[in-house]
Short mmCIF file of C-alpha atoms in Angstrom, two decimals:
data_model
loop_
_atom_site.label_atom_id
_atom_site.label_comp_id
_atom_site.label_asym_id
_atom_site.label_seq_id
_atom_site.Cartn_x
_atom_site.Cartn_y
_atom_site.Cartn_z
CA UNK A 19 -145.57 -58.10 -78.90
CA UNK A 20 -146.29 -54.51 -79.83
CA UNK A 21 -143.83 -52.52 -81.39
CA UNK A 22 -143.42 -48.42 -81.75
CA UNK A 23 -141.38 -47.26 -84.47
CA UNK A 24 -141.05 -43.36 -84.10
CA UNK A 25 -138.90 -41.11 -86.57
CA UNK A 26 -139.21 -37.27 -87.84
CA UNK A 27 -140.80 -36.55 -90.90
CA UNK A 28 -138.53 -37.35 -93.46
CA UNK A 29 -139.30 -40.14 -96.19
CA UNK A 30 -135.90 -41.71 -96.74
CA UNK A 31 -135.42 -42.34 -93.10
CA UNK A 32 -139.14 -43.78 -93.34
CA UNK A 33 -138.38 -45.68 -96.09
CA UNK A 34 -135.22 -47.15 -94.10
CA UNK A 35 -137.78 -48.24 -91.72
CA UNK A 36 -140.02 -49.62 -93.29
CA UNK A 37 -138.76 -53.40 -94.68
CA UNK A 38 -137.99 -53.94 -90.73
CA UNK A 39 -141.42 -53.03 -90.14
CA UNK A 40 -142.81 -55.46 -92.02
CA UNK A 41 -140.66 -58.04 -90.71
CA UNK A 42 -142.08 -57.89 -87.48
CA UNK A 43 -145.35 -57.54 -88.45
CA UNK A 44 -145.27 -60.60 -91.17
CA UNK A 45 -143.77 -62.81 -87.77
CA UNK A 46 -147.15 -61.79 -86.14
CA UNK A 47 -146.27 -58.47 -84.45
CA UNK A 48 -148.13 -55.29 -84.17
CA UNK A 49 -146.77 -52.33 -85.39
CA UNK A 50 -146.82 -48.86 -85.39
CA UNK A 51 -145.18 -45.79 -86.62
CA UNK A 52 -145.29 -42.39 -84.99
CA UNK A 53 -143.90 -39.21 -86.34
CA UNK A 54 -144.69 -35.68 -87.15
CA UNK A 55 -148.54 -34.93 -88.97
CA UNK A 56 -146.92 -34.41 -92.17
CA UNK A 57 -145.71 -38.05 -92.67
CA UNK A 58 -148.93 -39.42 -91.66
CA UNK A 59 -149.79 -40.24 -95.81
CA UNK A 60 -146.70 -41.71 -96.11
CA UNK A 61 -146.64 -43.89 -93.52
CA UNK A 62 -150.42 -45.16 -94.37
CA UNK A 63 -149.05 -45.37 -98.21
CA UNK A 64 -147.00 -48.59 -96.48
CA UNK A 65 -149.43 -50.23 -95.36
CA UNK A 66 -148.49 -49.37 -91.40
CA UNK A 67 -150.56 -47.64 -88.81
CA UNK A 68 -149.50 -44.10 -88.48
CA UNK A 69 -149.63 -42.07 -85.21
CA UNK A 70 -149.14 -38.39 -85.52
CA UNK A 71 -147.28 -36.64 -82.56
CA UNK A 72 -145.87 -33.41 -81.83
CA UNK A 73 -146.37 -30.30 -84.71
CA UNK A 74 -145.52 -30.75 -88.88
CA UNK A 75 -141.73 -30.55 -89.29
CA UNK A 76 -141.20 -27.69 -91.38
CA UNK A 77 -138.09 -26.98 -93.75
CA UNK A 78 -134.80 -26.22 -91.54
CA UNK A 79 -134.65 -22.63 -91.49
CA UNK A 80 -130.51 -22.86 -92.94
CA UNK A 81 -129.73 -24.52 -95.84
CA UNK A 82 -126.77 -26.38 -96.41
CA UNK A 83 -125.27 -24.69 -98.92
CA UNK A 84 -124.87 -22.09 -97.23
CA UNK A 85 -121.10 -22.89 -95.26
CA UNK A 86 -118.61 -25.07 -95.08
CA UNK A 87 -120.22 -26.80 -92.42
CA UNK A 88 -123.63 -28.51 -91.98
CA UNK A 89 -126.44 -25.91 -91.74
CA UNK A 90 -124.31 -23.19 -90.70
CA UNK A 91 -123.67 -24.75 -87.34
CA UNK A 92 -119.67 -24.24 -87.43
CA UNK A 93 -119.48 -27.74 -86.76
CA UNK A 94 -119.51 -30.92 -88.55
CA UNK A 95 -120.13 -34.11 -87.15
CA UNK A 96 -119.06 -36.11 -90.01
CA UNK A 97 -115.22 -34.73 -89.32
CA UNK A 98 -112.48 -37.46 -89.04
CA UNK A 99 -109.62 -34.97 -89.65
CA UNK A 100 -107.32 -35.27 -86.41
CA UNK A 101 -105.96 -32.12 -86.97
CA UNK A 102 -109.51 -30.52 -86.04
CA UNK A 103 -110.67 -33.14 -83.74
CA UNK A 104 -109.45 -31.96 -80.22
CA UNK A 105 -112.04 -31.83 -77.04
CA UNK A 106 -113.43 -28.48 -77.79
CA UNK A 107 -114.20 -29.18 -81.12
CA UNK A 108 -116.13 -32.52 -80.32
CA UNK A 109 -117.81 -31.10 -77.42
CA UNK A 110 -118.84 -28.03 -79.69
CA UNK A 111 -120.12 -30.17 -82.07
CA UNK A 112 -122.07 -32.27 -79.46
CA UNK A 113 -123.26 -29.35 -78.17
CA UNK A 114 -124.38 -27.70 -81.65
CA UNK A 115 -125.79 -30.95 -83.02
CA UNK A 116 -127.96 -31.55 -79.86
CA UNK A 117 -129.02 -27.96 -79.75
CA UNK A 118 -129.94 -27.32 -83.25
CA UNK A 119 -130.77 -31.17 -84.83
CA UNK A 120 -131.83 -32.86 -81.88
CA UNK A 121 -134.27 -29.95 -81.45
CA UNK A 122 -135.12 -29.66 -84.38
CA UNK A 123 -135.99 -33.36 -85.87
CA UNK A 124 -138.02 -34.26 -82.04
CA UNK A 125 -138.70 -31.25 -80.05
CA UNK A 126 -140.86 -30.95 -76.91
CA UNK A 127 -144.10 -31.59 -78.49
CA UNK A 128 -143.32 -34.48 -80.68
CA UNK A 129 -141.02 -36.08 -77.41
CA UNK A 130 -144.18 -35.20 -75.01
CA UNK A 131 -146.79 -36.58 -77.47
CA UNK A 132 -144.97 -39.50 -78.05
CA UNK A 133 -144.72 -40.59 -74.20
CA UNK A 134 -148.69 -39.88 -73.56
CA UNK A 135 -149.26 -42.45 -76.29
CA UNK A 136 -146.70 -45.17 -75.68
CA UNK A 137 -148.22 -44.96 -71.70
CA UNK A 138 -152.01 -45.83 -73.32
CA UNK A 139 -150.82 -48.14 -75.82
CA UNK A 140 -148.22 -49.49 -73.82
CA UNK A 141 -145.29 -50.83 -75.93
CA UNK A 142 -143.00 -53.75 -75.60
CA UNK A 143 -140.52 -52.68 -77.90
CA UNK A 144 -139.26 -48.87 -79.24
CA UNK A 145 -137.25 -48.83 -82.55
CA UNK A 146 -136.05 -45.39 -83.35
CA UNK A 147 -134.77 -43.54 -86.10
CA UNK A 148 -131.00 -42.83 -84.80
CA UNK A 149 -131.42 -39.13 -85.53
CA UNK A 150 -134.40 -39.00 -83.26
CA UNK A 151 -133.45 -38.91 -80.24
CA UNK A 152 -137.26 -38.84 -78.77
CA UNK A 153 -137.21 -42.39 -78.97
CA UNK A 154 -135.06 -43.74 -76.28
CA UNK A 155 -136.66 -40.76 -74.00
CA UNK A 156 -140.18 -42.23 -74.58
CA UNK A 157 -138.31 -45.84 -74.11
CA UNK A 158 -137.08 -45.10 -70.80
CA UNK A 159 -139.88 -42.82 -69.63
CA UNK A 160 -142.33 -46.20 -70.11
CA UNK A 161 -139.90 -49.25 -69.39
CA UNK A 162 -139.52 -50.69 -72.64
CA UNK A 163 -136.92 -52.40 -74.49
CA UNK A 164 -135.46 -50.53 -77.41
CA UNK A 165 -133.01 -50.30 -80.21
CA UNK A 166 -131.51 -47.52 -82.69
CA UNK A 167 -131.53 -48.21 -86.53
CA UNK A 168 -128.71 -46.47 -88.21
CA UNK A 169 -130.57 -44.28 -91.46
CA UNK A 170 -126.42 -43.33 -92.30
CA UNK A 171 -122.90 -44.00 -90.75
CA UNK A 172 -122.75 -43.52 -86.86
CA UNK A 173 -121.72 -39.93 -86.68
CA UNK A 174 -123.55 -39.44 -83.51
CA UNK A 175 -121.95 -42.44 -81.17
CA UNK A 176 -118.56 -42.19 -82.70
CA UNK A 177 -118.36 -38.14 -81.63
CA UNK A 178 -119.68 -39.40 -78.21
CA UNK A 179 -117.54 -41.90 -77.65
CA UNK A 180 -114.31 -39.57 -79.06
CA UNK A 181 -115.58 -36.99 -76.05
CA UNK A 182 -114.90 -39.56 -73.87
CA UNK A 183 -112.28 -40.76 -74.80
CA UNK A 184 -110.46 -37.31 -74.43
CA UNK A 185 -112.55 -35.85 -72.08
CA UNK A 186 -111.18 -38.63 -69.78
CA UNK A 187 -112.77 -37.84 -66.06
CA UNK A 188 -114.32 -35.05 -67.10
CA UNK A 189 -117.06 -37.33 -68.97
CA UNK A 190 -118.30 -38.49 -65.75
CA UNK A 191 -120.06 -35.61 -64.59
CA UNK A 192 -123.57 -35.01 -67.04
CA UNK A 193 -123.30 -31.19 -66.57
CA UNK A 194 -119.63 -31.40 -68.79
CA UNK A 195 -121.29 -33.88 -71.66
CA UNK A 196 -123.58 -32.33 -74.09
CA UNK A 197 -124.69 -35.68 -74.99
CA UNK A 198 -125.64 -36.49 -71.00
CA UNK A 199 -127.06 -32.83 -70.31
CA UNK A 200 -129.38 -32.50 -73.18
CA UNK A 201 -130.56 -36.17 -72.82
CA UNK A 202 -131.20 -36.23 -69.04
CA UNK A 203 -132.95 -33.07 -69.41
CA UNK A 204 -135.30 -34.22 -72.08
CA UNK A 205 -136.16 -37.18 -69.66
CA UNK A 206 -136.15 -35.24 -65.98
CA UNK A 207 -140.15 -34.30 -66.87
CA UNK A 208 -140.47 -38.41 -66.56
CA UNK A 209 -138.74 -39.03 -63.56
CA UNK A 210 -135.41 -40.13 -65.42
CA UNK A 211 -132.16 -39.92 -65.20
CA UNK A 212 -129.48 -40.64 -68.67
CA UNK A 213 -127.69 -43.58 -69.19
CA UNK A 214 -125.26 -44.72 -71.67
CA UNK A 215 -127.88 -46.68 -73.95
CA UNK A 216 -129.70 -43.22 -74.68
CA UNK A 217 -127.18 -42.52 -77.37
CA UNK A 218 -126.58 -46.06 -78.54
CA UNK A 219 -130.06 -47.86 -77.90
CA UNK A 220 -130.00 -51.37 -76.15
CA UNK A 221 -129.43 -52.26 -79.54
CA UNK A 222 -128.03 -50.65 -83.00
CA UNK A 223 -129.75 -51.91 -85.96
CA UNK A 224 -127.26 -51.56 -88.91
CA UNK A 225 -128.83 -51.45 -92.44
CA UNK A 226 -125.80 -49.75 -93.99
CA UNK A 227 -122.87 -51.78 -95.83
CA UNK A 228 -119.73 -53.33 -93.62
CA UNK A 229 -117.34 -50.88 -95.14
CA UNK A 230 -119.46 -48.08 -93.53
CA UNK A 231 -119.77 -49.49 -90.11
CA UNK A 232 -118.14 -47.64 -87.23
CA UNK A 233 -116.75 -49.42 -84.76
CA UNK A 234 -117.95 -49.06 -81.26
CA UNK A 235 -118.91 -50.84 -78.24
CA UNK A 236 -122.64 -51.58 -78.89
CA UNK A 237 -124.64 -54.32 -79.79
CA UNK A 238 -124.33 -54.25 -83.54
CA UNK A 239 -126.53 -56.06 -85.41
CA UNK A 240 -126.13 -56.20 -89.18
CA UNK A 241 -128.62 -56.10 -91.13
CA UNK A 242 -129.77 -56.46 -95.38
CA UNK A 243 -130.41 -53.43 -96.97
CA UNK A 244 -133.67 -53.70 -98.50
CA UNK A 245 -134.77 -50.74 -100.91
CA UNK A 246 -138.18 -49.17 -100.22
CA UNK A 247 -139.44 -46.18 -102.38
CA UNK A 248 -142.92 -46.00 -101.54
CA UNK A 249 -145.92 -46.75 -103.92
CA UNK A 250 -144.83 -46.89 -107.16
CA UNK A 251 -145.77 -48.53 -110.55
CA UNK A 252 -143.59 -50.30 -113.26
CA UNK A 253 -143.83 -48.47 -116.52
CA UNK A 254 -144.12 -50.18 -119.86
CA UNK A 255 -140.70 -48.83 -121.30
CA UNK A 256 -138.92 -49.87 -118.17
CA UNK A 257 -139.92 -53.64 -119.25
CA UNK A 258 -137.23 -53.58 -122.26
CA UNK A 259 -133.72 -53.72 -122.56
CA UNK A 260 -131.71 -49.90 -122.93
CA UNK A 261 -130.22 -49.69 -126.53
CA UNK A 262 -127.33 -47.85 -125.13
CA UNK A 263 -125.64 -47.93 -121.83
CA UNK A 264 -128.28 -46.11 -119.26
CA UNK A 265 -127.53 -43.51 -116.22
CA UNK A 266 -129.92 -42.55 -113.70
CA UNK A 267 -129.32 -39.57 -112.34
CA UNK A 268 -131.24 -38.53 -109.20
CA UNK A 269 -131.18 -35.64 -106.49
CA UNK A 270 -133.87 -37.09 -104.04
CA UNK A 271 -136.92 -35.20 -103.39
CA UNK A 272 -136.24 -31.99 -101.72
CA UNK A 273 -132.72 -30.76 -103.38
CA UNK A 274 -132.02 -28.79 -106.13
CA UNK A 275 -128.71 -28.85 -106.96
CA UNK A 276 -125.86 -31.40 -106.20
CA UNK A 277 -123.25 -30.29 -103.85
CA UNK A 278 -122.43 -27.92 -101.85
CA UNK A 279 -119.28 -25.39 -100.95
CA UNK A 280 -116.43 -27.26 -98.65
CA UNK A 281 -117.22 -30.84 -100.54
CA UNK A 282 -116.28 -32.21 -104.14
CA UNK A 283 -115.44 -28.70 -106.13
CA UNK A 284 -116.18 -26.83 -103.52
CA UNK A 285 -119.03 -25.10 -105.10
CA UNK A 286 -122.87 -25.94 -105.95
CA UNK A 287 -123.64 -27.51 -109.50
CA UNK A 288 -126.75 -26.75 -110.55
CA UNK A 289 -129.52 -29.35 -112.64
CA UNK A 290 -128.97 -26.77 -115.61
CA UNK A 291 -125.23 -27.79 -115.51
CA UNK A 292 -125.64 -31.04 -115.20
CA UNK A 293 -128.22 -31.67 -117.80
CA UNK A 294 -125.59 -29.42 -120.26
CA UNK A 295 -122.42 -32.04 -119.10
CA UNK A 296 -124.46 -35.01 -120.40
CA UNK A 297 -125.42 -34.03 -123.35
CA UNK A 298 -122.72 -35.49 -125.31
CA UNK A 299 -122.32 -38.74 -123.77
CA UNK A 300 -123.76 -42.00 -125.24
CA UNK A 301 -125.78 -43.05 -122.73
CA UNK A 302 -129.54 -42.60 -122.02
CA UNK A 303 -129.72 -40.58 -118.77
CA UNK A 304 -132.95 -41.16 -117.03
CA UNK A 305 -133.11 -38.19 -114.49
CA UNK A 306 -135.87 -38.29 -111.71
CA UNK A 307 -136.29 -34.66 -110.73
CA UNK A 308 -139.41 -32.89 -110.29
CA UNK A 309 -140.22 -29.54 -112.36
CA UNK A 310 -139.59 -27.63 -109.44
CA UNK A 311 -136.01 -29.08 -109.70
CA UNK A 312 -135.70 -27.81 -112.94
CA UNK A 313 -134.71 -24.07 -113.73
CA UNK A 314 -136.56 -22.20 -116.11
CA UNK A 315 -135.06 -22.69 -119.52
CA UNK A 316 -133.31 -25.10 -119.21
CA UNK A 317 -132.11 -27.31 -121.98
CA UNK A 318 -133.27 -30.84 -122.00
CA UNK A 319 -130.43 -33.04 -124.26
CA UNK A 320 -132.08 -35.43 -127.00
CA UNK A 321 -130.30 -37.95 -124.51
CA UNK A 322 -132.10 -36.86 -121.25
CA UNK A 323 -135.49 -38.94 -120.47
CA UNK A 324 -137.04 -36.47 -117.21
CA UNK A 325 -139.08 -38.41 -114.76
CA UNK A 326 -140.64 -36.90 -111.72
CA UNK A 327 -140.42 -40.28 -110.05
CA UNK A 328 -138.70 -43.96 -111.20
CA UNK A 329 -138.59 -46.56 -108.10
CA UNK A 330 -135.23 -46.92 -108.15
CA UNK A 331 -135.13 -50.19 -106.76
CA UNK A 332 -137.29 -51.26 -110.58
CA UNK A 333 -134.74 -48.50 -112.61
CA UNK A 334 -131.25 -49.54 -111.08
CA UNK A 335 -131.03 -53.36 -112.21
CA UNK A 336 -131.35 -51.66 -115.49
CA UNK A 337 -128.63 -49.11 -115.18
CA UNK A 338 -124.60 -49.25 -115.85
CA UNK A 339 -124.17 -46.15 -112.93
CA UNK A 340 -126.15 -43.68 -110.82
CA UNK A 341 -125.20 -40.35 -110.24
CA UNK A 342 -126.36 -38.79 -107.10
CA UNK A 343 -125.41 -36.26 -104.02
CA UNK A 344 -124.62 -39.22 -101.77
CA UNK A 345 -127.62 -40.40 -99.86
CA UNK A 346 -127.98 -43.29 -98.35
CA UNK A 347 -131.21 -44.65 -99.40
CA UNK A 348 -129.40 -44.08 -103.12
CA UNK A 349 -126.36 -45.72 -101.91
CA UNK A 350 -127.91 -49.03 -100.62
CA UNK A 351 -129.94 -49.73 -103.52
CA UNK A 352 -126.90 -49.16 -106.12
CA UNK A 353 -124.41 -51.57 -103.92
CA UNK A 354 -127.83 -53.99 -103.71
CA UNK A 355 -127.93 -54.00 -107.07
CA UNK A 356 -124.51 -53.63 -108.14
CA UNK A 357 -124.54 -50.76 -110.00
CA UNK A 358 -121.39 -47.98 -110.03
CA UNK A 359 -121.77 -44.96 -108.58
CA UNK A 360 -120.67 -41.32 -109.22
CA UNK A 361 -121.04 -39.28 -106.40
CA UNK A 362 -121.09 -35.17 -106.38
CA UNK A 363 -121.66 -35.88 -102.60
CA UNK A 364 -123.50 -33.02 -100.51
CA UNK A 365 -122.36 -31.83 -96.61
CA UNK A 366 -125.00 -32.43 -94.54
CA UNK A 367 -124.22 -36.07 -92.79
CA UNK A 368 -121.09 -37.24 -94.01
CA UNK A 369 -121.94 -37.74 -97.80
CA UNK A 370 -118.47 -36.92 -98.80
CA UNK A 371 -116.82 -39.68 -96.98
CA UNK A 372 -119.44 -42.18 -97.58
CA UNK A 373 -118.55 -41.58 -101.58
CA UNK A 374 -114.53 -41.57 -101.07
CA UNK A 375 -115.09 -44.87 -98.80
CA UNK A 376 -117.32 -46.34 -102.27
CA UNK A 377 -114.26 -45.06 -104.60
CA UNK A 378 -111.23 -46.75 -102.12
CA UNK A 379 -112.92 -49.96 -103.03
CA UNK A 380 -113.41 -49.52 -106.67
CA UNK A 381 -117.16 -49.09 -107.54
CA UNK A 382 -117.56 -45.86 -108.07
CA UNK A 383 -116.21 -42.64 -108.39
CA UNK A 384 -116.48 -38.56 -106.73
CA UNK A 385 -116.64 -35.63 -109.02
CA UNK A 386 -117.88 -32.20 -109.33
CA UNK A 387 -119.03 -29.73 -112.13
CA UNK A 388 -115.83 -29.49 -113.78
CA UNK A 389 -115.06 -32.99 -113.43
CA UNK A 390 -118.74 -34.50 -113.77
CA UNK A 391 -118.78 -35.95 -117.75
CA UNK A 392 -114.81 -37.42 -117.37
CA UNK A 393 -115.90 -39.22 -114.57
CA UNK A 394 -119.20 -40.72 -116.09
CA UNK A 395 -117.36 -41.63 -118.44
CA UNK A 396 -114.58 -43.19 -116.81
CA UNK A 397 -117.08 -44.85 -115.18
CA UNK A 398 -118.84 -46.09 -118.02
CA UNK A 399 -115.97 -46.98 -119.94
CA UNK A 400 -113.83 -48.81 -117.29
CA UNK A 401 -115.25 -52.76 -116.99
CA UNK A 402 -113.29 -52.75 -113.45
CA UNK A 403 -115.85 -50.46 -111.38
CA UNK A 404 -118.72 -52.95 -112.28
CA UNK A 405 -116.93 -55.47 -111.23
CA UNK A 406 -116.16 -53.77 -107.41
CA UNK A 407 -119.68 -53.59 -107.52
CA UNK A 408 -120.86 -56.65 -108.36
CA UNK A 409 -118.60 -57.95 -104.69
CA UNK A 410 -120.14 -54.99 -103.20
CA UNK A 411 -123.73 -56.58 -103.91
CA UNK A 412 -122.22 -60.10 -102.68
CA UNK A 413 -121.79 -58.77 -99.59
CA UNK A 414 -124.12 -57.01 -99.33
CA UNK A 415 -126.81 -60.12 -100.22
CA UNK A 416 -124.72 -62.12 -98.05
CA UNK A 417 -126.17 -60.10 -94.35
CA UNK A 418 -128.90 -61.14 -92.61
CA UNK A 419 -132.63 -60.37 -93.48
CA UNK A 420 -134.95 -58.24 -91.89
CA UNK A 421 -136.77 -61.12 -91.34
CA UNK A 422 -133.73 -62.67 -89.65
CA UNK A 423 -133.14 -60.40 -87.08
CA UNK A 424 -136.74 -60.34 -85.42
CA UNK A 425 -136.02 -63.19 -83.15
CA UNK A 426 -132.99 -61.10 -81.45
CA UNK A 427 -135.43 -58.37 -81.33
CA UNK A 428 -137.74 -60.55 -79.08
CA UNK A 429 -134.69 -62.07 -77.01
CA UNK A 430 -134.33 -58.42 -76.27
CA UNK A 431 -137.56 -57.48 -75.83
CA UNK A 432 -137.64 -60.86 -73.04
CA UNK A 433 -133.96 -60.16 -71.69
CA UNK A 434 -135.26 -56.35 -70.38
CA UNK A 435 -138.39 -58.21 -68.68
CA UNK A 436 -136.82 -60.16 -66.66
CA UNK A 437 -133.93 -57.17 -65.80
CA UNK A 438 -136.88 -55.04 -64.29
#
């Protein structure tokens, strides 16, 4: 069967994709991955065809920094308080998120582009980034079976299905559900009209841990989380064992600082300060960051070995804890490889309460600036955090492969043929 794989230029939700990719394509599939022109290196870098669509996604014009909530939006749809959680909040945040993100990671172009190709290449299967909500437009616009894969916890269905839960008959009508109005309209130009599996796909592909899973009433498929990083080479010193205990600290590509206001400390903690809190522990910190990361004259500790790039799926197995803003891409490879993890967790999907779920069980720990070297430490120290981690990994190990999830993927792909 052919298979389209569309997300929005951004590498860790590429790199999410791409073990899945290659699972269907190893069983014999052919595979493709569209997304905006400025992913198109990446995606060849895989080894995948690449099909660019729509305009280069450029930088989001807020950062997130810059209020309490995502992006300036006044809305945040990672909130669980139930104090803040009534129907005007979670149709506000609906509303925001599918104004601004939705917009934002697959606009017009990208959406438009994409259905003009899937109708010449003519796909029997979408799989979409669940922050790009182009895909199950294109899927419905051609007739094709298609499923969501989760790139972080399911912020997105578990708003949508709290709106109708307390929106009660008012959910019914598409012009009162942000989720229905925005959706329907993106797919009117097709002939269309929403339905329900819009938001959650035919299918939810889950690469994230259990403990992160959100329950709802979709076709959840678990899945192993297998760490992708791109191209990348093993260097020599990597090959021998650490003399002392070894931290990797990393920010991911595009941030500079770890944190933000409303999260952790409540402020921003900048590389300068971090680098500075190290500097008396004994550890080796290996910290990936790029010079652009680094502010100008700023002291590197004898301890601190700066890297503009370490796979981490080659540096973690040698590590005793990663410190990082909370992504998930960092997240799944520590738990895979059952290393603790300090979080000083940014605000832009939920970080904070992915790292407080990772402390309740024990392997790791959240901290900001003030807090940063007594909880490295701690975490260093304290034998019991590597253990949580090491069942972590069990479970973890214990999911099902990409590899053995393809044949539900073509039991779907079969099941929506004969429902025509």
């Amino acid at each position: 069967m052919r298979v389209l794989i569309t997300t929005s230029a951004v590498n860790s939700h590429l790199n999410n994709l791409v073990p899945i990719a290659w699972a269907l394509r190893t069983a014999g599939h052919e595979v493709c991955v569209a997304s905006q022109p400025n992913l198109t290196e990446a995606i060849k870098s895989t080894g995948l065809t690449a099909v660019a669509v729509g305009d280069s996604l450029t930088p989001p014009r807020g950062m997130p920094g810059t209020s309490s909530t995502p992006f300036g939006l006044g809305y945040d749809i990672a909130e669980t308080s139930p104090e803040k959680l009534s129907l005007d909040y979670v149709r506000g945040t609906l509303t925001a998120y599918t104004q601004a993100a939705c917009e934002y990671l697959a606009d017009r172009a990208m959406r438009d582009d994409l259905v003009e190709f899937a109708r010449a290449w003519r796909p029997d299967l979408v799989l979409w980034d669940a922050h790009n909500y182009a895909g199950p437009v294109l899927a419905r616009a051609v007739d094709t079976a298609h499923a969501r894969i989760l790139p972080a916890p399911d912020h997105w269905g578990r708003m949508w299905q709290l709106y109708r839960d307390l929106a009660g008959k008012e959910s019914a009508d598409p012009a009162q559900d942000p989720m229905a109005s925005y959706l329907g309209a993106q797919l009117e130009p097709f002939g269309g009209e929403f339905a329900e599996d819009m938001v959650f796909g035919q299918a939810t592909i889950d690469p994230l841990p259990e403990w992160l899973h959100v329950p709802l009433a979709t076709d959840h498929r678990p899945v192993r989380h297998v760490p992708y990083n791109g191209p990348a080479v093993v260097p020599g010193w990597l090959r021998k064992e650490p003399k002392r205990p070894r931290v990797c600290l990393t920010l991911g590509q595009t941030r500079r600082s770890l944190g933000v206001r409303g999260t952790a400390g409540g402020e921003e903690i900048s590389v300068a300060e971090v680098l500075e809190g190290v500097a008396d522990l004994e550890a080796e910190v290996v910290a990936t960051l790029r010079t652009d990361q680094i502010p100008q004259g700023t002291r590197i500790p004898d301890n601190v070995r700066l890297f503009d790039f370490v796979p981490l799926n080659e540096l973690l197995p040698s590590c005793s804890a990663v410190v990082h803003y909370g992504g998930m891409g960092t997240v799944g490879a520590a738990v895979v490889h059952g290393v603790p993890q300090l979080g000083i967790p940014g605000n832009i999907w939920g970080e904070t309460g992915v790292m407080r779920e990772l402390e309740a069980r024990g392997a790791g720990l959240v901290a900001d600036g003030r807090s940063l070297v007594e909880q490295l430490r701690r975490l260093l120290e304290t034998p019991s955090f590597r253990e949580a981690a090491a069942r972590l990994q069990q479970e973890a190990l214990a999911k099902p492969s990409p590899r053995d999830i393809v044949p539900g993927l073509e039991e779907l792909v079969i099941r929506h043929r004969e429902a025509r």
